Amino acid sequence: QVQLVQSGAEVKKPGASVKVSCKASGYTFTSYYLHWVRQAPGQGLEWMGIINPSGGSTSYAQKFQGRVTMTRDTSTSTVYVELSSLASEDTAVYFCARVGVRGISTAWIDYWGQGTLVTVSS
Amino acid sequence: EIVLTQSPDTLSLSPGERATLSCRASQSVSSDLAWYQQKPGQAPRLLIYDASNRATGIPARFSGSGSGTDFTLTISSLEPEDFAVYYCQQCSNWPITFGQGTRLEIK
C-alpha cells in the first residue's frame, strides 16, 4: 500500500533553517510527482511547491522562491523540503502529498504524509 | 493565480440532513477540481477528483458536480463522521490553489 512517512517534529529559532523528509513506499517512487503543502495552526492549506522524483526538477510557489529547496534521493525513495530564514509565521504542519496520476504534475492529490509540525520560536 | 472561494465558511447541520458546499473559481478550471475532507490532527483525504469522480473507498453519499467556475460538493445524508473541514483544490493552472475551507459542524 502507498505510504508517505515524514520525519518528526522540529523546533527552530528565528533565522534558522529546517529540513523535513518524506519517505515513500508501496509504489514506483520515480513515477509520481510529489507536492509540499503547509498548514498554519487553525488555517487552510498552502501550496509550497512540487518535485519530480524522476529527474529532480522543481517548481516553487512565488512566495517561497529563494527560501525553499526541494530535493530527492532515489536510493531511499525520499523527498526533502528545506526552508531557510525561518520566522514565526512559518510555524505550521508541513505535508508531502502525491499527485494522483502517474507522470504528470497537474492532477489531484491522492496520498498525503502524516504531517510534520515545525515550530519557530525564540 | 486562480482564487477559489468556498461558501459558506461554516455550515451547521444535523446528522441525516443534506449538505451542499460550494466552490467558485476566479476563472475557468474546466473539470480540474478536487475535494478533500480534513479532520482535526489528520492529513486531508481525497473525496472527489475531476469534479465528479469519487475516490476509492468514498461512500456514495458524497457527490461532486460542476465545471468551469462553479462547483458543488453534496453529502446526501450526513453521518456523524462527516463533520469536518472540506477544501476544494484546482489543478488546471499553476500554481495549484486551495479554497479557504468550509467547516461542517454539528447543529
PDB file of C-alpha atoms in Angstrom:
ATOM      1  CA  GLN A   1       0.000   0.000   0.000  1.00  0.00           C
ATOM      2  CA  VAL A   2       1.156   3.527  -0.700  1.00  0.00           C
ATOM      3  CA  GLN A   3       2.713   5.243   2.309  1.00  0.00           C
ATOM      4  CA  LEU A   4       4.362   8.594   2.804  1.00  0.00           C
ATOM      5  CA  VAL A   5       6.142   8.725   6.154  1.00  0.00           C
ATOM      6  CA  GLN A   6       7.523  12.055   7.311  1.00  0.00           C
ATOM      7  CA  SER A   7      10.187  12.968   9.825  1.00  0.00           C
ATOM      8  CA  GLY A   8       9.383  14.118  13.323  1.00  0.00           C
ATOM      9  CA  ALA A   9       8.501  17.473  14.793  1.00  0.00           C
ATOM     10  CA  GLU A  10      11.069  20.254  14.826  1.00  0.00           C
ATOM     11  CA  VAL A  11      11.594  23.347  16.955  1.00  0.00           C
ATOM     12  CA  LYS A  12      13.724  26.067  15.406  1.00  0.00           C
ATOM     13  CA  LYS A  13      14.789  29.574  16.287  1.00  0.00           C
ATOM     14  CA  PRO A  14      14.014  32.530  14.030  1.00  0.00           C
ATOM     15  CA  GLY A  15      16.540  32.820  11.231  1.00  0.00           C
ATOM     16  CA  ALA A  16      17.393  29.129  11.249  1.00  0.00           C
ATOM     17  CA  SER A  17      16.671  26.534   8.576  1.00  0.00           C
ATOM     18  CA  VAL A  18      14.681  23.314   8.760  1.00  0.00           C
ATOM     19  CA  LYS A  19      14.761  20.211   6.591  1.00  0.00           C
ATOM     20  CA  VAL A  20      11.810  17.807   6.574  1.00  0.00           C
ATOM     21  CA  SER A  21      11.881  14.396   4.939  1.00  0.00           C
ATOM     22  CA  CYS A  22       9.178  12.244   3.368  1.00  0.00           C
ATOM     23  CA  LYS A  23       9.884   8.576   2.650  1.00  0.00           C
ATOM     24  CA  ALA A  24       7.690   6.940   0.031  1.00  0.00           C
ATOM     25  CA  SER A  25       6.861   3.256  -0.230  1.00  0.00           C
ATOM     26  CA  GLY A  26       4.367   0.948  -1.908  1.00  0.00           C
ATOM     27  CA  TYR A  27       4.780   2.329  -5.438  1.00  0.00           C
ATOM     28  CA  THR A  28       7.424   3.258  -8.003  1.00  0.00           C
ATOM     29  CA  PHE A  29       8.947   6.376  -6.459  1.00  0.00           C
ATOM     30  CA  THR A  30      10.084   7.966  -9.721  1.00  0.00           C
ATOM     31  CA  SER A  31       6.694   7.673 -11.409  1.00  0.00           C
ATOM     32  CA  TYR A  32       4.712  10.231  -9.399  1.00  0.00           C
ATOM     33  CA  TYR A  33       5.296  13.897  -8.656  1.00  0.00           C
ATOM     34  CA  LEU A  34       5.228  14.981  -5.016  1.00  0.00           C
ATOM     35  CA  HIS A  35       3.962  18.265  -3.574  1.00  0.00           C
ATOM     36  CA  TRP A  36       4.785  20.026  -0.336  1.00  0.00           C
ATOM     37  CA  VAL A  37       1.810  21.747   1.299  1.00  0.00           C
ATOM     38  CA  ARG A  38       1.766  23.503   4.658  1.00  0.00           C
ATOM     39  CA  GLN A  39      -0.944  24.445   7.128  1.00  0.00           C
ATOM     40  CA  ALA A  40      -0.511  27.068   9.821  1.00  0.00           C
ATOM     41  CA  PRO A  41      -2.398  26.488  13.093  1.00  0.00           C
ATOM     42  CA  GLY A  42      -6.135  26.863  12.515  1.00  0.00           C
ATOM     43  CA  GLN A  43      -5.588  27.925   8.903  1.00  0.00           C
ATOM     44  CA  GLY A  44      -6.074  26.468   5.437  1.00  0.00           C
ATOM     45  CA  LEU A  45      -3.783  24.609   3.055  1.00  0.00           C
ATOM     46  CA  GLU A  46      -0.940  26.464   1.347  1.00  0.00           C
ATOM     47  CA  TRP A  47       0.934  25.003  -1.627  1.00  0.00           C
ATOM     48  CA  MET A  48       4.699  25.376  -1.440  1.00  0.00           C
ATOM     49  CA  GLY A  49       5.996  23.551  -4.473  1.00  0.00           C
ATOM     50  CA  ILE A  50       6.393  20.311  -6.363  1.00  0.00           C
ATOM     51  CA  ILE A  51       9.228  17.956  -7.277  1.00  0.00           C
ATOM     52  CA  ASN A  52       9.563  15.367  -9.997  1.00  0.00           C
ATOM     53  CA  PRO A  53      11.338  12.452  -8.289  1.00  0.00           C
ATOM     54  CA  SER A  54      12.436  11.134 -11.659  1.00  0.00           C
ATOM     55  CA  GLY A  55      14.656  13.989 -12.790  1.00  0.00           C
ATOM     56  CA  GLY A  56      14.600  16.149  -9.687  1.00  0.00           C
ATOM     57  CA  SER A  57      13.047  19.172 -11.401  1.00  0.00           C
ATOM     58  CA  THR A  58      11.121  21.507  -9.142  1.00  0.00           C
ATOM     59  CA  SER A  59       8.599  24.323  -9.233  1.00  0.00           C
ATOM     60  CA  TYR A  60       8.105  26.590  -6.238  1.00  0.00           C
ATOM     61  CA  ALA A  61       5.350  28.938  -5.177  1.00  0.00           C
ATOM     62  CA  GLN A  62       6.433  32.518  -5.748  1.00  0.00           C
ATOM     63  CA  LYS A  63       6.005  33.257  -2.052  1.00  0.00           C
ATOM     64  CA  PHE A  64       8.806  30.827  -1.157  1.00  0.00           C
ATOM     65  CA  GLN A  65      11.190  31.479  -4.053  1.00  0.00           C
ATOM     66  CA  GLY A  66      14.729  31.917  -2.787  1.00  0.00           C
ATOM     67  CA  ARG A  67      13.928  30.423   0.595  1.00  0.00           C
ATOM     68  CA  VAL A  68      12.818  26.864  -0.239  1.00  0.00           C
ATOM     69  CA  THR A  69      14.684  23.934  -1.719  1.00  0.00           C
ATOM     70  CA  MET A  70      13.139  20.584  -2.610  1.00  0.00           C
ATOM     71  CA  THR A  71      15.348  17.599  -3.303  1.00  0.00           C
ATOM     72  CA  ARG A  72      15.065  13.859  -3.625  1.00  0.00           C
ATOM     73  CA  ASP A  73      17.131  10.748  -3.025  1.00  0.00           C
ATOM     74  CA  THR A  74      16.078   7.961  -5.353  1.00  0.00           C
ATOM     75  CA  SER A  75      18.195   5.406  -3.491  1.00  0.00           C
ATOM     76  CA  THR A  76      15.970   5.771  -0.421  1.00  0.00           C
ATOM     77  CA  SER A  77      12.747   6.941  -2.128  1.00  0.00           C
ATOM     78  CA  THR A  78      12.791  10.082  -0.034  1.00  0.00           C
ATOM     79  CA  VAL A  79      11.996  13.686  -0.819  1.00  0.00           C
ATOM     80  CA  TYR A  80      13.068  16.642   1.268  1.00  0.00           C
ATOM     81  CA  VAL A  81      11.978  20.214   1.760  1.00  0.00           C
ATOM     82  CA  GLU A  82      14.320  22.743   3.281  1.00  0.00           C
ATOM     83  CA  LEU A  83      13.098  26.168   4.326  1.00  0.00           C
ATOM     84  CA  SER A  84      15.554  28.855   5.377  1.00  0.00           C
ATOM     85  CA  SER A  85      15.361  32.190   7.207  1.00  0.00           C
ATOM     86  CA  LEU A  86      12.539  30.898   9.370  1.00  0.00           C
ATOM     87  CA  ALA A  87      10.147  33.307  11.050  1.00  0.00           C
ATOM     88  CA  SER A  88       7.286  32.756  13.465  1.00  0.00           C
ATOM     89  CA  GLU A  89       4.877  32.827  10.509  1.00  0.00           C
ATOM     90  CA  ASP A  90       6.487  29.593   9.264  1.00  0.00           C
ATOM     91  CA  THR A  91       5.115  27.695  12.242  1.00  0.00           C
ATOM     92  CA  ALA A  92       2.928  25.122  10.564  1.00  0.00           C
ATOM     93  CA  VAL A  93       2.359  21.474   9.782  1.00  0.00           C
ATOM     94  CA  TYR A  94       4.198  20.538   6.609  1.00  0.00           C
ATOM     95  CA  PHE A  95       2.729  17.774   4.420  1.00  0.00           C
ATOM     96  CA  CYS A  96       4.172  15.872   1.494  1.00  0.00           C
ATOM     97  CA  ALA A  97       1.497  14.692  -0.913  1.00  0.00           C
ATOM     98  CA  ARG A  98       1.496  12.549  -4.038  1.00  0.00           C
ATOM     99  CA  VAL A  99      -0.044  13.582  -7.353  1.00  0.00           C
ATOM    100  CA  GLY A 100      -2.707  11.044  -8.226  1.00  0.00           C
ATOM    101  CA  VAL A 101      -1.779  10.423 -11.845  1.00  0.00           C
ATOM    102  CA  ARG A 102       1.482   8.825 -12.935  1.00  0.00           C
ATOM    103  CA  GLY A 103       3.871  11.047 -14.785  1.00  0.00           C
ATOM    104  CA  ILE A 104       2.008  14.353 -14.696  1.00  0.00           C
ATOM    105  CA  SER A 105       2.165  17.280 -12.330  1.00  0.00           C
ATOM    106  CA  THR A 106      -1.293  18.742 -12.781  1.00  0.00           C
ATOM    107  CA  ALA A 107      -3.732  16.390 -11.112  1.00  0.00           C
ATOM    108  CA  TRP A 108      -5.394  15.826  -7.785  1.00  0.00           C
ATOM    109  CA  ILE A 109      -3.568  14.584  -4.700  1.00  0.00           C
ATOM    110  CA  ASP A 110      -4.315  11.001  -3.727  1.00  0.00           C
ATOM    111  CA  TYR A 111      -1.980  10.315  -0.785  1.00  0.00           C
ATOM    112  CA  TRP A 112      -0.668  12.538   1.981  1.00  0.00           C
ATOM    113  CA  GLY A 113       2.038  12.145   4.566  1.00  0.00           C
ATOM    114  CA  GLN A 114       1.070  12.363   8.211  1.00  0.00           C
ATOM    115  CA  GLY A 115       2.456  15.873   8.536  1.00  0.00           C
ATOM    116  CA  THR A 116       5.431  17.349  10.376  1.00  0.00           C
ATOM    117  CA  LEU A 117       4.955  20.174  12.865  1.00  0.00           C
ATOM    118  CA  VAL A 118       7.614  22.844  12.603  1.00  0.00           C
ATOM    119  CA  THR A 119       7.579  25.374  15.406  1.00  0.00           C
ATOM    120  CA  VAL A 120       9.592  28.577  15.100  1.00  0.00           C
ATOM    121  CA  SER A 121      10.110  30.248  18.432  1.00  0.00           C
ATOM    122  CA  SER A 122      12.812  32.169  20.211  1.00  0.00           C
TER     123      SER A 122
ATOM    124  CA  GLU B   1      -3.159  32.692  -9.782  1.00  0.00           C
ATOM    125  CA  ILE B   2      -6.654  31.196  -9.652  1.00  0.00           C
ATOM    126  CA  VAL B   3      -8.534  32.063  -6.486  1.00  0.00           C
ATOM    127  CA  LEU B   4     -11.032  29.540  -5.126  1.00  0.00           C
ATOM    128  CA  THR B   5     -13.758  30.899  -2.865  1.00  0.00           C
ATOM    129  CA  GLN B   6     -15.727  28.431  -0.797  1.00  0.00           C
ATOM    130  CA  SER B   7     -19.107  29.086   0.745  1.00  0.00           C
ATOM    131  CA  PRO B   8     -20.305  29.107   3.367  1.00  0.00           C
ATOM    132  CA  ASP B   9     -17.370  29.401   5.744  1.00  0.00           C
ATOM    133  CA  THR B  10     -19.288  27.364   8.306  1.00  0.00           C
ATOM    134  CA  LEU B  11     -22.287  25.119   7.815  1.00  0.00           C
ATOM    135  CA  SER B  12     -24.275  23.906  10.828  1.00  0.00           C
ATOM    136  CA  LEU B  13     -26.430  20.855  10.179  1.00  0.00           C
ATOM    137  CA  SER B  14     -27.746  17.776  11.953  1.00  0.00           C
ATOM    138  CA  PRO B  15     -26.996  14.129  11.167  1.00  0.00           C
ATOM    139  CA  GLY B  16     -29.297  12.867   8.448  1.00  0.00           C
ATOM    140  CA  GLU B  17     -29.557  16.257   6.757  1.00  0.00           C
ATOM    141  CA  ARG B  18     -28.247  17.113   3.293  1.00  0.00           C
ATOM    142  CA  ALA B  19     -25.132  19.269   2.994  1.00  0.00           C
ATOM    143  CA  THR B  20     -24.327  21.453  -0.010  1.00  0.00           C
ATOM    144  CA  LEU B  21     -20.891  23.066  -0.177  1.00  0.00           C
ATOM    145  CA  SER B  22     -19.847  25.462  -2.922  1.00  0.00           C
ATOM    146  CA  CYS B  23     -16.541  26.354  -4.552  1.00  0.00           C
ATOM    147  CA  ARG B  24     -16.212  29.178  -7.074  1.00  0.00           C
ATOM    148  CA  ALA B  25     -13.101  29.766  -9.189  1.00  0.00           C
ATOM    149  CA  SER B  26     -11.907  33.192 -10.322  1.00  0.00           C
ATOM    150  CA  GLN B  27     -11.513  31.790 -13.839  1.00  0.00           C
ATOM    151  CA  SER B  28     -12.417  28.563 -15.576  1.00  0.00           C
ATOM    152  CA  VAL B  29     -10.693  25.402 -14.332  1.00  0.00           C
ATOM    153  CA  SER B  30     -12.668  23.122 -16.661  1.00  0.00           C
ATOM    154  CA  SER B  31     -13.284  19.976 -14.575  1.00  0.00           C
ATOM    155  CA  ASP B  32      -9.861  20.023 -12.918  1.00  0.00           C
ATOM    156  CA  LEU B  33     -11.194  20.315  -9.397  1.00  0.00           C
ATOM    157  CA  ALA B  34     -10.871  18.068  -6.372  1.00  0.00           C
ATOM    158  CA  TRP B  35     -12.480  17.981  -2.934  1.00  0.00           C
ATOM    159  CA  TYR B  36     -10.796  16.917   0.306  1.00  0.00           C
ATOM    160  CA  GLN B  37     -12.009  16.241   3.824  1.00  0.00           C
ATOM    161  CA  GLN B  38      -9.823  17.046   6.813  1.00  0.00           C
ATOM    162  CA  LYS B  39     -10.436  16.090  10.423  1.00  0.00           C
ATOM    163  CA  PRO B  40      -8.529  17.610  13.376  1.00  0.00           C
ATOM    164  CA  GLY B  41      -4.966  16.360  13.624  1.00  0.00           C
ATOM    165  CA  GLN B  42      -5.175  14.456  10.352  1.00  0.00           C
ATOM    166  CA  ALA B  43      -3.999  14.945   6.803  1.00  0.00           C
ATOM    167  CA  PRO B  44      -6.599  15.786   4.177  1.00  0.00           C
ATOM    168  CA  ARG B  45      -8.329  12.878   2.442  1.00  0.00           C
ATOM    169  CA  LEU B  46      -9.303  12.884  -1.231  1.00  0.00           C
ATOM    170  CA  LEU B  47     -13.051  12.634  -1.754  1.00  0.00           C
ATOM    171  CA  ILE B  48     -13.722  13.741  -5.334  1.00  0.00           C
ATOM    172  CA  TYR B  49     -11.467  14.275  -8.354  1.00  0.00           C
ATOM    173  CA  ASP B  50     -12.152  15.669 -11.808  1.00  0.00           C
ATOM    174  CA  ALA B  51     -15.136  17.491 -10.271  1.00  0.00           C
ATOM    175  CA  SER B  52     -17.427  14.480 -10.061  1.00  0.00           C
ATOM    176  CA  ASN B  53     -15.489  11.233  -9.624  1.00  0.00           C
ATOM    177  CA  ARG B  54     -15.491   9.619  -6.189  1.00  0.00           C
ATOM    178  CA  ALA B  55     -12.107   8.456  -4.972  1.00  0.00           C
ATOM    179  CA  THR B  56     -11.562   4.849  -3.983  1.00  0.00           C
ATOM    180  CA  GLY B  57     -13.444   3.886  -0.841  1.00  0.00           C
ATOM    181  CA  ILE B  58     -15.506   7.073  -0.609  1.00  0.00           C
ATOM    182  CA  PRO B  59     -19.168   6.403   0.275  1.00  0.00           C
ATOM    183  CA  ALA B  60     -21.842   7.068  -2.320  1.00  0.00           C
ATOM    184  CA  ARG B  61     -23.424   9.779  -0.150  1.00  0.00           C
ATOM    185  CA  PHE B  62     -20.612  12.080  -1.343  1.00  0.00           C
ATOM    186  CA  SER B  63     -21.072  13.537  -4.811  1.00  0.00           C
ATOM    187  CA  GLY B  64     -19.490  16.350  -6.787  1.00  0.00           C
ATOM    188  CA  SER B  65     -20.771  18.415  -9.673  1.00  0.00           C
ATOM    189  CA  GLY B  66     -19.942  21.450 -11.757  1.00  0.00           C
ATOM    190  CA  SER B  67     -17.498  22.657 -14.355  1.00  0.00           C
ATOM    191  CA  GLY B  68     -15.886  25.892 -15.404  1.00  0.00           C
ATOM    192  CA  THR B  69     -16.097  28.187 -12.384  1.00  0.00           C
ATOM    193  CA  ASP B  70     -18.863  26.789 -10.177  1.00  0.00           C
ATOM    194  CA  PHE B  71     -18.652  23.519  -8.272  1.00  0.00           C
ATOM    195  CA  THR B  72     -20.667  21.764  -5.596  1.00  0.00           C
ATOM    196  CA  LEU B  73     -19.934  19.011  -3.101  1.00  0.00           C
ATOM    197  CA  THR B  74     -23.083  17.331  -1.820  1.00  0.00           C
ATOM    198  CA  ILE B  75     -23.372  14.960   1.115  1.00  0.00           C
ATOM    199  CA  SER B  76     -26.803  13.407   0.762  1.00  0.00           C
ATOM    200  CA  SER B  77     -27.387  12.334   4.363  1.00  0.00           C
ATOM    201  CA  LEU B  78     -24.866  13.366   6.987  1.00  0.00           C
ATOM    202  CA  GLU B  79     -23.248  10.750   9.173  1.00  0.00           C
ATOM    203  CA  PRO B  80     -21.561  11.719  12.469  1.00  0.00           C
ATOM    204  CA  GLU B  81     -18.124  11.112  10.940  1.00  0.00           C
ATOM    205  CA  ASP B  82     -18.754  13.633   8.145  1.00  0.00           C
ATOM    206  CA  PHE B  83     -18.384  16.668  10.416  1.00  0.00           C
ATOM    207  CA  ALA B  84     -15.031  18.090   9.379  1.00  0.00           C
ATOM    208  CA  VAL B  85     -13.442  20.783   7.216  1.00  0.00           C
ATOM    209  CA  TYR B  86     -13.751  20.487   3.431  1.00  0.00           C
ATOM    210  CA  TYR B  87     -11.382  22.019   0.879  1.00  0.00           C
ATOM    211  CA  CYS B  88     -11.590  22.354  -2.876  1.00  0.00           C
ATOM    212  CA  GLN B  89      -8.428  22.433  -4.998  1.00  0.00           C
ATOM    213  CA  GLN B  90      -7.844  23.296  -8.641  1.00  0.00           C
ATOM    214  CA  CYS B  91      -5.165  21.591 -10.711  1.00  0.00           C
ATOM    215  CA  SER B  92      -5.910  23.281 -14.011  1.00  0.00           C
ATOM    216  CA  ASN B  93      -3.353  26.072 -13.824  1.00  0.00           C
ATOM    217  CA  TRP B  94      -0.086  26.669 -11.995  1.00  0.00           C
ATOM    218  CA  PRO B  95       0.179  27.264  -9.167  1.00  0.00           C
ATOM    219  CA  ILE B  96      -2.340  24.802  -7.808  1.00  0.00           C
ATOM    220  CA  THR B  97      -4.553  26.524  -5.277  1.00  0.00           C
ATOM    221  CA  PHE B  98      -6.914  25.552  -2.499  1.00  0.00           C
ATOM    222  CA  GLY B  99     -10.091  27.161  -1.269  1.00  0.00           C
ATOM    223  CA  GLN B 100     -10.129  28.552   2.254  1.00  0.00           C
ATOM    224  CA  GLY B 101     -12.263  25.655   3.511  1.00  0.00           C
ATOM    225  CA  THR B 102     -15.804  25.106   4.752  1.00  0.00           C
ATOM    226  CA  ARG B 103     -16.257  23.892   8.304  1.00  0.00           C
ATOM    227  CA  LEU B 104     -19.180  21.484   8.608  1.00  0.00           C
ATOM    228  CA  GLU B 105     -20.299  21.418  12.220  1.00  0.00           C
ATOM    229  CA  ILE B 106     -22.985  19.618  14.176  1.00  0.00           C
ATOM    230  CA  LYS B 107     -26.030  21.742  14.870  1.00  0.00           C
TER     231      LYS B 107
END
